[in-house]
């Protein structure tokens, strides 16, 4: 629906809209990693021509942490106290007539601090380790059977440790807003995955009723979890806009985004897997340490997936949090699943080599139709199909088992690796409003539904459903998402539940429309129908009706992967070919085959694109991405696209995407499961097993770089 506008640059994102008289805001930020602000000198900044306002304090409340009952990516709201919790924390907001003046003035803000030592890495002195189940009692660790005893008794035991780095999403659309008061109404234009959280969060911060806040976010230029809640600039910018009586625009620089928005925390995984000599998996123990901030507990939920990848009846996991001096980390695409599978699937590959069994055959032999954690069936599970089809498409049968045994014509070492992945089948409450209007040539439909377009093509998926059902041309269907004005709540779109949440609600509205008009369950619309409006709402299986009240308050309300009688996951198998140059040890990836079980494929074109995007990101995680920190002074160092390398077109070879495409009628009436995140899960593990197959070397950290292979 919106591809043409996207690729031609015509699409307007949140902060592209500039009302007349807009002023420009820029943050000045803390230059120390931790401590107390003694004084801020704003004299030089205020003297820059064009500067209208310099705020060092704002009288607003914290909107609370998204995972602690609040609305913001962290509970700490800058400019509300003298506490400095991390390097790069805003200490002043400068507003000027133009961006040049605002930038110049922000650079002239200086401050005096009382400093304290920082701990920004998991092992740093002063980093405080807490047991998650003790500080977040709702998140009990997963334990099935007796992991320790079964592991100790296993004939084959692999015990490995893996280090996963901090990483930042680098969305094309920077974190940005245009904030405008229209009388006593606050209008926020912003690229967000969660318009309702911003609406309710800002209302709480400013002590105004939520119905006086509109959030408009029809398109997001990349969310990935970083844009899942209230960003810390919005409250102060709203205060500035009110004081000045002008709209104010802020665009965080790429560098500031590394500190003013959430990131993927560092994590360390110890994986122990026990098997018999035929490769039957007997036990697994997955222990994780994950970084969080001092002021919030960003939970670790890595073993939610690894406990379910295979039929392992003795599983244990313990998750700990490490409090460090950073902004609160957060979700970044496949937030737990990508690191968790790197560790777990790499260990599975080692089991396969220890028992001399083909890695695909070993996985097939340990498949399960039943969730080992709950004993319930999976809503659907076609992981074996993904593995078999992927192996066939890839030509896996031609692989020779021994590492270092395959060579290219140019002498390069060829490695073929495989890994499985999964991502919870989540779903959330949603409300859909459908309006059918007769026109001269037929009908037009407008659909409003919970959801945000952040590149995945949600409008296309919705459009196809409506077009197929009503027999309308796609250009006769308008879709409203991401906008809080006069429509259903715009609940958080995350956790890969966008399609599996919006489509069932739209489906229910279509059914209601047909019932109300006395039409059969199928068939084109007869002529002569009048204007009709229906509204329907759905929620995840087993969720109570009251969940809609929670969603309407802008609070997270997603469900899954455990439902009353089943467990739901999407599945994927990735096959990766690497070529390692013999002299430079540079790793190239000429081809990847990925086969996904995401239930019914709602929109084949956009779905395949999502998978390619996930694979590209997985290769970035494998070979490129790491946010470097300065252990002495705190903060992140490589805060630009220049120094935080991501894959470019020249790095990416052929990505062959396949779908099982079997509807999952248990999760919802449309039969769709999630897709956006699962397609990244397991790519890094497959790449690492390919590097091992090429070179005989196991790399147990990411990214895998030249220096690991020389
Ligand atoms: Mo996703 S990482 O839940 O936006």
XYZ file of C-alpha atoms and ligand atoms in Angstrom:
714
model
C 0.000 0.000 0.000
C 2.740 2.456 0.886
C 5.822 0.997 -0.802
C 5.908 3.586 -3.571
C 5.886 6.491 -1.129
C 8.498 4.786 1.028
C 11.004 4.117 -1.724
C 10.557 7.500 -3.406
C 10.966 9.398 -0.145
C 7.514 10.923 -0.478
C 6.192 9.429 2.765
C 6.066 11.912 5.625
C 7.138 10.646 9.009
C 6.243 12.129 12.398
C 8.623 15.050 12.588
C 8.538 15.784 8.843
C 5.508 17.911 9.509
C 6.464 21.494 10.303
C 3.631 23.771 11.459
C 4.179 27.519 10.858
C 6.301 29.159 13.529
C 7.995 25.963 14.658
C 10.976 26.430 16.960
C 13.816 23.904 17.192
C 15.012 22.203 20.337
C 18.348 20.548 21.091
C 19.502 18.865 24.286
C 22.737 19.675 26.061
C 23.919 16.479 27.734
C 25.985 15.367 30.702
C 29.683 14.924 30.012
C 30.274 12.689 33.025
C 29.156 9.115 33.513
C 27.631 9.438 36.940
C 27.273 11.874 39.770
C 25.470 15.020 40.774
C 24.882 18.235 38.936
C 26.246 21.155 41.000
C 25.417 23.957 38.594
C 24.548 24.554 34.962
C 25.770 27.677 33.189
C 23.353 28.686 30.447
C 24.519 32.312 30.006
C 26.507 31.797 26.826
C 23.749 29.648 25.340
C 21.033 32.193 26.074
C 23.120 34.922 24.415
C 23.202 33.171 21.024
C 21.001 35.141 18.606
C 17.736 33.338 17.948
C 17.683 31.415 21.233
C 14.265 31.752 22.883
C 14.465 29.467 25.890
C 16.922 27.381 27.889
C 15.359 24.941 30.344
C 17.459 23.188 32.968
C 14.582 21.942 35.100
C 11.026 21.027 34.224
C 8.281 20.539 36.741
C 6.937 17.233 35.441
C 6.365 13.857 36.975
C 8.087 10.673 35.934
C 5.820 8.692 33.644
C 7.236 5.477 35.092
C 9.010 2.571 33.416
C 7.050 0.658 30.761
C 7.821 -2.685 32.417
C 7.115 -1.346 35.883
C 3.560 -0.167 35.335
C 4.471 3.084 33.566
C 4.736 4.538 30.099
C 8.360 5.446 29.423
C 11.427 3.545 28.298
C 12.899 4.331 31.696
C 11.614 5.682 34.990
C 14.311 8.331 35.183
C 13.017 11.542 33.667
C 15.886 13.930 32.869
C 15.700 17.581 33.944
C 13.742 16.738 37.073
C 16.603 16.347 39.582
C 20.342 16.897 39.977
C 21.089 13.205 39.686
C 23.268 12.121 36.752
C 22.772 8.420 36.117
C 24.605 7.989 32.809
C 26.803 9.811 30.351
C 24.738 11.593 27.728
C 21.784 12.265 30.040
C 20.135 15.586 29.097
C 20.951 18.500 31.413
C 19.340 21.353 29.460
C 16.916 21.897 26.617
C 17.753 24.782 24.302
C 15.029 26.146 22.020
C 15.770 28.560 19.172
C 14.224 29.945 16.014
C 16.379 27.681 13.895
C 18.345 24.493 14.275
C 21.747 26.104 13.716
C 21.274 28.463 16.646
C 19.902 25.680 18.841
C 22.895 23.433 18.127
C 25.378 26.222 18.681
C 23.755 27.212 21.958
C 23.469 23.653 23.247
C 27.216 23.239 22.750
C 27.784 26.334 24.911
C 25.923 24.976 27.947
C 28.448 24.020 30.598
C 28.055 22.366 33.954
C 29.927 21.497 37.126
C 29.529 18.017 38.543
C 30.368 15.966 41.530
C 31.445 12.719 39.884
C 31.231 9.112 40.980
C 32.917 6.020 39.535
C 31.009 4.262 36.776
C 30.385 0.607 36.022
C 29.133 0.190 32.485
C 30.085 -3.416 31.787
C 28.857 -6.671 33.284
C 32.214 -7.443 34.916
C 33.053 -3.927 36.073
C 33.747 -3.377 39.760
C 30.644 -1.737 41.165
C 28.234 -3.506 38.816
C 25.675 -5.081 41.115
C 24.355 -8.546 40.380
C 20.838 -9.412 41.518
C 18.821 -12.592 41.075
C 15.891 -11.746 38.858
C 13.381 -14.006 40.586
C 14.116 -12.194 43.845
C 13.676 -8.634 42.560
C 10.926 -9.430 40.031
C 9.023 -12.271 41.720
C 6.447 -12.487 38.905
C 9.158 -13.668 36.548
C 10.013 -17.032 38.023
C 12.762 -19.037 36.351
C 11.782 -21.945 34.159
C 12.460 -25.324 35.660
C 11.298 -28.676 34.287
C 12.375 -32.052 35.640
C 15.840 -32.040 37.191
C 18.276 -30.266 34.898
C 21.360 -30.563 37.103
C 21.001 -34.263 37.872
C 20.106 -35.231 34.305
C 23.007 -33.189 32.980
C 25.460 -34.794 35.404
C 24.238 -38.247 34.336
C 24.434 -37.556 30.584
C 27.045 -39.498 28.601
C 27.745 -36.455 26.393
C 28.084 -33.084 28.115
C 28.856 -29.729 26.521
C 29.386 -26.736 28.801
C 30.038 -23.387 27.117
C 29.931 -19.670 27.805
C 28.882 -16.981 25.328
C 29.256 -13.220 25.374
C 26.749 -11.000 23.609
C 27.439 -7.297 23.234
C 25.390 -4.175 23.655
C 23.863 -3.182 20.348
C 21.784 -0.237 19.217
C 19.067 -0.160 16.615
C 19.774 2.501 13.985
C 16.378 3.246 12.475
C 16.350 5.373 9.335
C 13.956 7.738 11.099
C 15.750 9.198 14.093
C 13.930 9.583 17.398
C 12.056 12.834 16.773
C 8.891 14.764 17.574
C 6.958 17.863 16.665
C 4.968 19.000 19.688
C 2.258 21.614 19.396
C -0.399 23.106 21.699
C -3.673 23.890 19.964
C -5.397 25.804 22.756
C -5.361 23.420 25.700
C -4.967 20.433 23.402
C -1.516 18.931 23.013
C -0.727 17.435 19.597
C 2.328 15.224 19.235
C 3.650 14.115 15.861
C 6.047 11.306 16.455
C 7.239 8.036 15.006
C 6.181 5.547 17.667
C 5.061 1.956 18.164
C 2.841 3.041 21.031
C 0.735 6.165 20.522
C -1.468 5.362 23.510
C 1.491 5.168 25.908
C 2.700 8.564 24.772
C -0.813 9.963 25.097
C -1.318 8.634 28.627
C 2.302 9.107 29.697
C 2.495 12.769 28.743
C -0.901 13.358 30.315
C 0.451 11.941 33.560
C 3.667 13.974 33.328
C 1.829 17.242 32.744
C -1.202 16.416 34.909
C -3.699 16.955 32.074
C -6.517 14.595 31.048
C -5.443 12.029 28.448
C -8.246 13.091 26.092
C -6.478 16.426 25.687
C -3.472 14.736 24.097
C -3.423 13.545 20.482
C -0.585 11.428 19.175
C -0.225 11.134 15.413
C 2.056 8.454 14.048
C 0.815 7.097 10.742
C 4.251 5.807 9.716
C 7.357 4.934 11.679
C 10.711 4.808 9.939
C 11.844 1.776 11.912
C 10.742 0.948 15.448
C 12.361 -2.346 16.361
C 11.480 -1.903 20.045
C 13.371 1.360 20.479
C 10.197 3.365 19.821
C 7.920 1.306 22.036
C 7.109 3.942 24.649
C 7.425 7.507 25.864
C 10.830 8.995 25.044
C 12.396 11.337 27.614
C 12.413 14.397 25.376
C 8.664 14.641 24.883
C 7.667 15.977 28.317
C 10.310 18.749 28.390
C 9.553 19.703 24.771
C 5.833 19.957 25.616
C 6.710 22.269 28.504
C 8.863 24.411 26.203
C 6.128 24.583 23.556
C 3.628 25.758 26.160
C 6.002 28.376 27.559
C 6.843 29.738 24.113
C 3.365 29.445 22.658
C 4.946 27.873 19.565
C 5.253 24.390 18.107
C 8.626 22.847 18.912
C 10.485 20.245 16.899
C 13.247 18.029 18.223
C 15.326 15.474 16.349
C 17.819 13.611 18.480
C 21.114 13.295 16.670
C 22.276 9.761 15.890
C 24.844 10.150 18.629
C 22.257 11.278 21.187
C 19.992 8.411 20.203
C 22.692 6.070 21.522
C 22.142 7.535 25.001
C 18.618 8.933 24.988
C 16.888 5.812 23.723
C 16.951 2.141 24.624
C 19.415 -0.464 23.350
C 20.040 -4.204 23.430
C 21.766 -4.934 26.745
C 24.913 -7.029 26.999
C 24.292 -10.592 28.143
C 26.385 -13.601 29.091
C 25.054 -17.106 28.667
C 26.303 -20.336 30.128
C 24.713 -23.245 28.319
C 25.096 -26.837 29.409
C 23.524 -29.520 27.266
C 23.552 -33.224 28.032
C 22.827 -35.915 25.442
C 23.181 -39.612 24.872
C 25.662 -40.934 22.326
C 22.977 -40.984 19.607
C 22.346 -37.280 20.083
C 19.113 -37.596 22.028
C 18.936 -34.465 24.203
C 18.569 -35.326 27.886
C 19.146 -32.106 29.787
C 19.830 -28.417 29.338
C 20.787 -25.681 31.772
C 20.747 -22.104 30.552
C 22.102 -19.457 32.929
C 22.063 -15.808 31.928
C 23.481 -12.569 33.252
C 21.983 -9.540 31.573
C 22.801 -5.892 31.988
C 20.209 -3.420 33.224
C 20.374 0.162 34.505
C 20.657 1.261 38.128
C 17.189 2.745 38.138
C 15.117 0.050 36.394
C 15.068 -3.704 36.085
C 14.825 -4.499 32.405
C 13.878 -8.163 32.697
C 15.780 -11.087 31.177
C 13.493 -13.611 29.486
C 15.890 -15.639 27.381
C 14.922 -19.122 28.486
C 11.239 -18.626 27.636
C 12.354 -19.724 24.170
C 15.266 -22.066 24.802
C 13.127 -24.239 27.096
C 10.853 -24.912 24.102
C 13.141 -25.382 21.137
C 13.432 -29.152 21.624
C 11.992 -32.078 23.468
C 14.139 -31.712 26.577
C 12.425 -33.013 29.695
C 15.037 -31.738 32.144
C 15.595 -28.025 31.788
C 16.716 -25.406 34.198
C 17.502 -21.752 33.846
C 18.547 -18.998 36.165
C 18.496 -15.372 35.072
C 20.340 -12.592 36.835
C 20.406 -8.864 36.246
C 23.526 -6.730 36.457
C 22.919 -3.131 37.452
C 25.183 -0.759 35.514
C 25.444 2.990 34.940
C 23.620 3.290 31.633
C 20.211 4.419 30.491
C 17.706 1.598 30.847
C 18.192 -0.961 28.087
C 15.198 -2.249 26.221
C 13.792 -4.347 23.457
C 15.674 -4.513 20.194
C 14.292 -6.837 17.541
C 14.269 -10.457 18.741
C 15.532 -9.003 22.023
C 15.988 -12.207 23.949
C 15.627 -14.762 21.220
C 18.510 -13.677 19.011
C 21.170 -13.755 21.761
C 19.595 -16.826 23.383
C 19.656 -18.890 20.191
C 23.205 -17.812 19.407
C 24.231 -19.445 22.674
C 21.839 -22.388 22.683
C 21.965 -23.352 19.020
C 25.754 -23.019 18.933
C 25.869 -25.535 21.773
C 23.443 -27.822 19.914
C 25.838 -27.705 16.954
C 28.632 -28.794 19.280
C 26.496 -31.699 20.506
C 25.979 -32.744 16.880
C 29.734 -32.759 16.292
C 30.401 -34.548 19.588
C 28.109 -37.442 18.591
C 29.049 -37.170 14.886
C 25.508 -36.624 13.755
C 24.274 -34.293 11.031
C 23.065 -31.052 12.680
C 19.757 -31.094 10.762
C 19.107 -34.758 11.567
C 19.906 -34.144 15.234
C 17.386 -31.321 15.406
C 14.710 -33.363 13.654
C 15.299 -36.234 16.075
C 14.661 -33.937 19.042
C 11.554 -32.173 17.760
C 8.427 -32.094 19.893
C 4.717 -31.448 19.374
C 4.265 -30.715 23.072
C 5.563 -27.754 25.042
C 7.927 -29.371 27.554
C 7.298 -26.544 30.034
C 3.494 -26.726 30.291
C 2.755 -30.141 28.804
C 0.279 -28.468 26.450
C 0.427 -28.850 22.671
C 1.823 -26.075 20.511
C -0.914 -24.174 18.679
C 0.994 -25.252 15.578
C 4.600 -26.225 15.090
C 6.181 -26.843 11.713
C 9.821 -26.512 12.672
C 10.565 -29.912 11.122
C 9.041 -28.728 7.828
C 11.195 -25.588 8.000
C 14.316 -27.714 8.501
C 13.473 -30.247 5.768
C 12.411 -27.693 3.178
C 15.333 -25.437 3.990
C 17.810 -28.296 3.720
C 16.413 -29.199 0.318
C 16.452 -25.656 -1.027
C 19.953 -25.121 0.280
C 21.367 -28.400 -1.050
C 22.422 -29.483 2.435
C 22.809 -33.116 1.336
C 26.015 -32.127 -0.494
C 27.653 -30.884 2.691
C 30.699 -32.768 3.920
C 30.694 -33.168 7.694
C 34.298 -32.374 8.592
C 35.263 -28.770 9.316
C 37.582 -27.235 6.739
C 36.677 -29.839 4.143
C 34.963 -27.622 1.562
C 36.820 -25.153 -0.622
C 35.794 -22.658 -3.246
C 37.488 -22.364 -6.642
C 39.345 -19.318 -5.357
C 40.679 -21.351 -2.440
C 38.356 -19.771 0.106
C 37.080 -21.919 2.941
C 33.416 -22.758 2.556
C 31.248 -23.311 5.593
C 27.624 -24.382 5.726
C 25.755 -23.839 8.952
C 22.226 -24.326 10.188
C 20.207 -23.170 13.167
C 16.616 -23.204 14.280
C 14.771 -20.318 15.827
C 11.427 -19.491 17.353
C 9.568 -16.508 18.701
C 6.542 -16.466 20.944
C 3.159 -16.273 19.249
C 1.964 -13.185 21.067
C -1.332 -11.365 20.694
C -2.901 -8.286 22.237
C -6.347 -6.761 22.601
C -7.499 -4.723 19.618
C -10.524 -2.754 18.514
C -11.462 -2.366 14.859
C -13.944 0.121 13.468
C -15.154 -0.454 9.943
C -17.139 2.000 7.873
C -18.665 1.029 4.565
C -19.855 3.829 2.294
C -21.700 3.387 -1.001
C -20.243 5.313 -3.947
C -21.326 5.698 -7.567
C -19.238 2.770 -8.695
C -19.617 0.484 -5.682
C -18.367 0.839 -2.140
C -15.495 2.267 -0.151
C -14.339 1.020 3.217
C -12.381 2.712 5.981
C -10.837 0.672 8.785
C -9.414 2.010 12.012
C -7.619 -0.500 14.149
C -4.945 -0.782 16.844
C -1.595 -0.921 15.149
C 1.383 1.032 13.940
C 3.075 0.949 10.556
C 6.800 0.732 11.187
C 8.024 -0.622 7.906
C 6.486 -4.077 8.089
C 3.578 -3.271 5.797
C 0.655 -3.598 8.214
C -1.610 -1.591 5.885
C -1.010 -4.064 3.094
C -1.848 -7.032 5.328
C -5.072 -5.379 6.524
C -5.974 -4.255 3.036
C -5.665 -7.753 1.597
C -7.939 -9.180 4.271
C -10.641 -6.577 3.641
C -10.289 -6.658 -0.140
C -10.628 -10.454 -0.205
C -13.590 -10.474 2.150
C -15.668 -7.680 0.610
C -14.499 -8.049 -2.982
C -13.328 -4.429 -3.051
C -10.431 -3.079 -5.045
C -7.479 -2.308 -2.796
C -7.574 1.394 -3.642
C -11.131 1.583 -2.293
C -9.941 0.736 1.204
C -8.478 3.314 3.573
C -6.680 2.265 6.732
C -6.077 4.319 9.857
C -3.431 3.162 12.313
C -1.103 4.878 14.768
C -3.349 7.875 15.392
C -5.184 8.464 18.674
C -7.715 10.966 17.305
C -11.235 9.718 17.813
C -10.509 6.047 17.247
C -9.842 2.885 19.215
C -6.799 2.832 21.503
C -3.517 2.683 19.648
C -2.031 -0.003 21.780
C 1.641 -0.978 21.691
C 2.653 -2.712 18.472
C 5.562 -4.942 19.409
C 6.484 -8.500 20.227
C 5.613 -9.498 16.649
C 1.941 -9.316 17.543
C 0.944 -6.562 15.100
C -0.594 -8.721 12.400
C -1.852 -11.394 14.802
C -3.610 -8.619 16.735
C -4.964 -6.265 14.064
C -6.156 -8.909 11.611
C -8.378 -10.860 14.018
C -10.059 -7.600 15.092
C -10.622 -6.568 11.472
C -11.887 -10.072 10.725
C -14.371 -9.775 13.606
C -15.527 -6.396 12.288
C -16.054 -7.878 8.823
C -18.142 -10.688 10.307
C -20.184 -8.185 12.252
C -20.730 -6.084 9.160
C -21.991 -9.089 7.216
C -24.295 -10.078 10.063
C -25.655 -6.555 10.436
C -26.367 -6.314 6.703
C -27.907 -9.789 6.601
C -25.266 -11.069 4.196
C -23.869 -14.581 4.049
C -20.416 -15.370 5.369
C -18.934 -15.092 1.866
C -19.495 -13.357 -1.436
C -19.385 -9.890 -2.934
C -21.472 -7.036 -1.613
C -24.852 -6.665 -3.344
C -25.775 -3.203 -4.632
C -27.988 -0.848 -2.623
C -26.451 -1.098 0.852
C -26.445 2.095 2.903
C -23.606 3.550 4.920
C -22.765 1.153 7.741
C -20.409 1.426 10.702
C -19.465 -1.492 12.943
C -16.979 -1.926 15.713
C -15.573 -5.176 17.048
C -12.908 -6.105 19.483
C -10.809 -9.149 20.105
C -8.161 -10.172 22.578
C -5.634 -12.939 22.973
C -7.070 -16.388 23.780
C -7.981 -16.560 27.460
C -7.625 -12.844 28.088
C -10.537 -11.307 30.036
C -12.665 -8.494 28.552
C -11.129 -6.146 31.116
C -7.848 -6.303 29.229
C -9.316 -3.684 26.879
C -9.423 -1.191 29.744
C -5.725 -1.745 30.294
C -5.005 -1.232 26.605
C -7.096 1.948 26.620
C -4.896 3.305 29.426
C -1.855 2.815 27.207
C -0.432 -0.004 29.327
C 1.132 -3.127 27.794
C -1.553 -5.795 27.438
C -0.068 -8.489 25.213
C -0.494 -12.190 25.945
C 1.452 -15.337 25.085
C 3.257 -17.584 24.536
C 1.307 -19.585 27.138
C -2.461 -19.695 26.623
C -5.005 -21.694 28.611
C -4.733 -24.908 26.581
C -1.780 -24.433 24.293
C 1.515 -22.684 23.750
C 2.193 -20.651 20.648
C 5.428 -19.962 18.805
C 6.489 -19.127 15.268
C 9.415 -21.142 13.951
C 12.241 -20.721 11.484
C 15.214 -22.613 10.088
C 18.186 -20.736 8.641
C 20.881 -22.180 6.412
C 23.919 -19.961 5.932
C 26.880 -20.295 3.598
C 30.039 -18.422 4.514
C 33.221 -18.058 2.539
C 36.317 -17.241 4.570
C 39.138 -15.719 2.565
C 42.310 -17.629 3.335
C 44.632 -14.631 3.556
C 42.538 -11.916 5.150
C 40.081 -14.211 6.968
C 37.345 -11.909 5.844
C 33.954 -13.618 6.134
C 31.509 -13.212 3.250
C 27.970 -14.556 3.148
C 27.001 -15.357 -0.435
C 23.712 -17.024 0.385
C 21.138 -17.769 3.032
C 18.041 -19.948 2.905
C 15.371 -19.227 5.501
C 12.096 -21.104 5.847
C 9.511 -19.763 8.270
C 6.406 -21.124 9.963
C 4.394 -18.003 10.839
C 0.967 -19.571 10.368
C -0.976 -18.158 7.438
C 1.073 -15.708 5.394
C -1.146 -12.625 5.386
C 0.750 -10.740 2.693
C 3.397 -12.693 0.749
C 5.334 -9.721 -0.635
C 5.745 -7.795 2.591
C 6.275 -11.009 4.546
C 9.194 -12.053 2.339
C 10.664 -8.571 2.715
C 10.420 -8.828 6.467
C 12.308 -12.095 6.423
C 15.064 -10.630 4.245
C 15.308 -7.673 6.606
C 15.546 -10.007 9.599
C 18.275 -12.054 7.931
C 20.242 -8.909 7.051
C 19.989 -7.778 10.646
C 21.045 -11.240 11.828
C 24.135 -11.006 9.622
C 24.839 -7.558 11.053
C 24.705 -9.062 14.533
C 26.943 -11.929 13.391
C 29.707 -9.970 11.744
C 29.439 -6.254 12.449
C 27.447 -4.716 15.266
C 28.713 -3.865 18.709
C 28.193 -0.713 20.764
C 31.580 0.099 22.279
C 31.680 1.574 25.763
C 34.319 3.530 27.599
C 34.815 1.655 30.876
C 36.438 4.687 32.500
C 33.982 7.450 31.693
C 30.782 5.685 30.677
C 28.670 6.259 27.624
C 28.849 4.741 24.167
C 31.660 5.582 21.768
C 30.874 4.478 18.229
C 27.671 6.449 17.948
C 27.414 6.997 14.199
C 26.766 4.948 11.088
C 30.431 5.475 10.285
C 31.653 3.731 13.403
C 28.790 1.365 14.113
C 28.997 -0.700 10.941
C 25.868 -2.383 9.674
C 25.664 -4.518 6.545
C 25.295 -2.674 3.253
C 24.079 -4.064 -0.050
C 27.585 -5.234 -1.003
C 27.670 -7.433 2.117
C 24.472 -9.257 1.315
C 24.273 -12.088 -1.151
C 21.224 -14.102 -2.083
C 18.513 -14.588 0.532
C 16.061 -17.303 -0.421
C 12.862 -17.102 1.630
C 10.304 -19.873 2.024
C 7.118 -20.165 4.044
C 5.339 -23.228 5.371
C 2.122 -21.162 5.170
C -0.132 -23.408 7.242
C -2.819 -21.414 9.112
C -2.830 -21.648 12.902
C -6.550 -21.598 13.742
C -5.926 -21.976 17.471
C -4.200 -18.653 17.999
C -6.825 -16.613 16.116
C -9.562 -16.847 13.504
C -7.300 -15.629 10.712
C -4.624 -18.206 11.477
C -1.661 -15.839 11.548
C 1.253 -15.999 13.947
C 4.026 -13.424 14.287
C 6.791 -12.924 11.746
C 8.814 -9.739 12.301
C 11.108 -10.974 15.025
C 11.343 -14.714 14.390
C 13.043 -14.165 11.050
C 16.144 -12.803 12.804
C 16.275 -15.573 15.410
C 19.011 -18.125 14.787
C 20.807 -16.298 11.961
C 23.871 -15.593 14.117
C 23.985 -19.179 15.363
C 23.779 -20.498 11.795
C 26.536 -18.094 10.741
C 28.727 -19.181 13.661
C 28.220 -22.842 12.838
C 29.093 -22.045 9.215
C 32.283 -20.297 10.370
C 33.112 -23.399 12.417
C 32.419 -25.650 9.449
C 34.701 -23.518 7.297
C 37.558 -23.042 9.750
C 37.210 -25.474 12.649
C 37.003 -22.514 14.994
C 34.141 -21.950 17.420
C 33.514 -18.278 18.056
C 31.453 -17.824 21.204
C 30.919 -14.100 21.106
C 29.430 -11.627 18.686
C 30.276 -10.038 16.401
C 32.711 -12.485 14.770
C 35.488 -10.374 13.326
C 38.716 -10.822 11.416
C 40.776 -10.841 14.579
C 38.875 -13.888 15.806
C 39.890 -15.889 12.751
C 43.511 -14.974 12.005
Mo 9.794 -5.492 19.349
S 11.781 -5.717 19.909
O 8.914 -6.070 20.689
O 9.398 -3.917 18.903
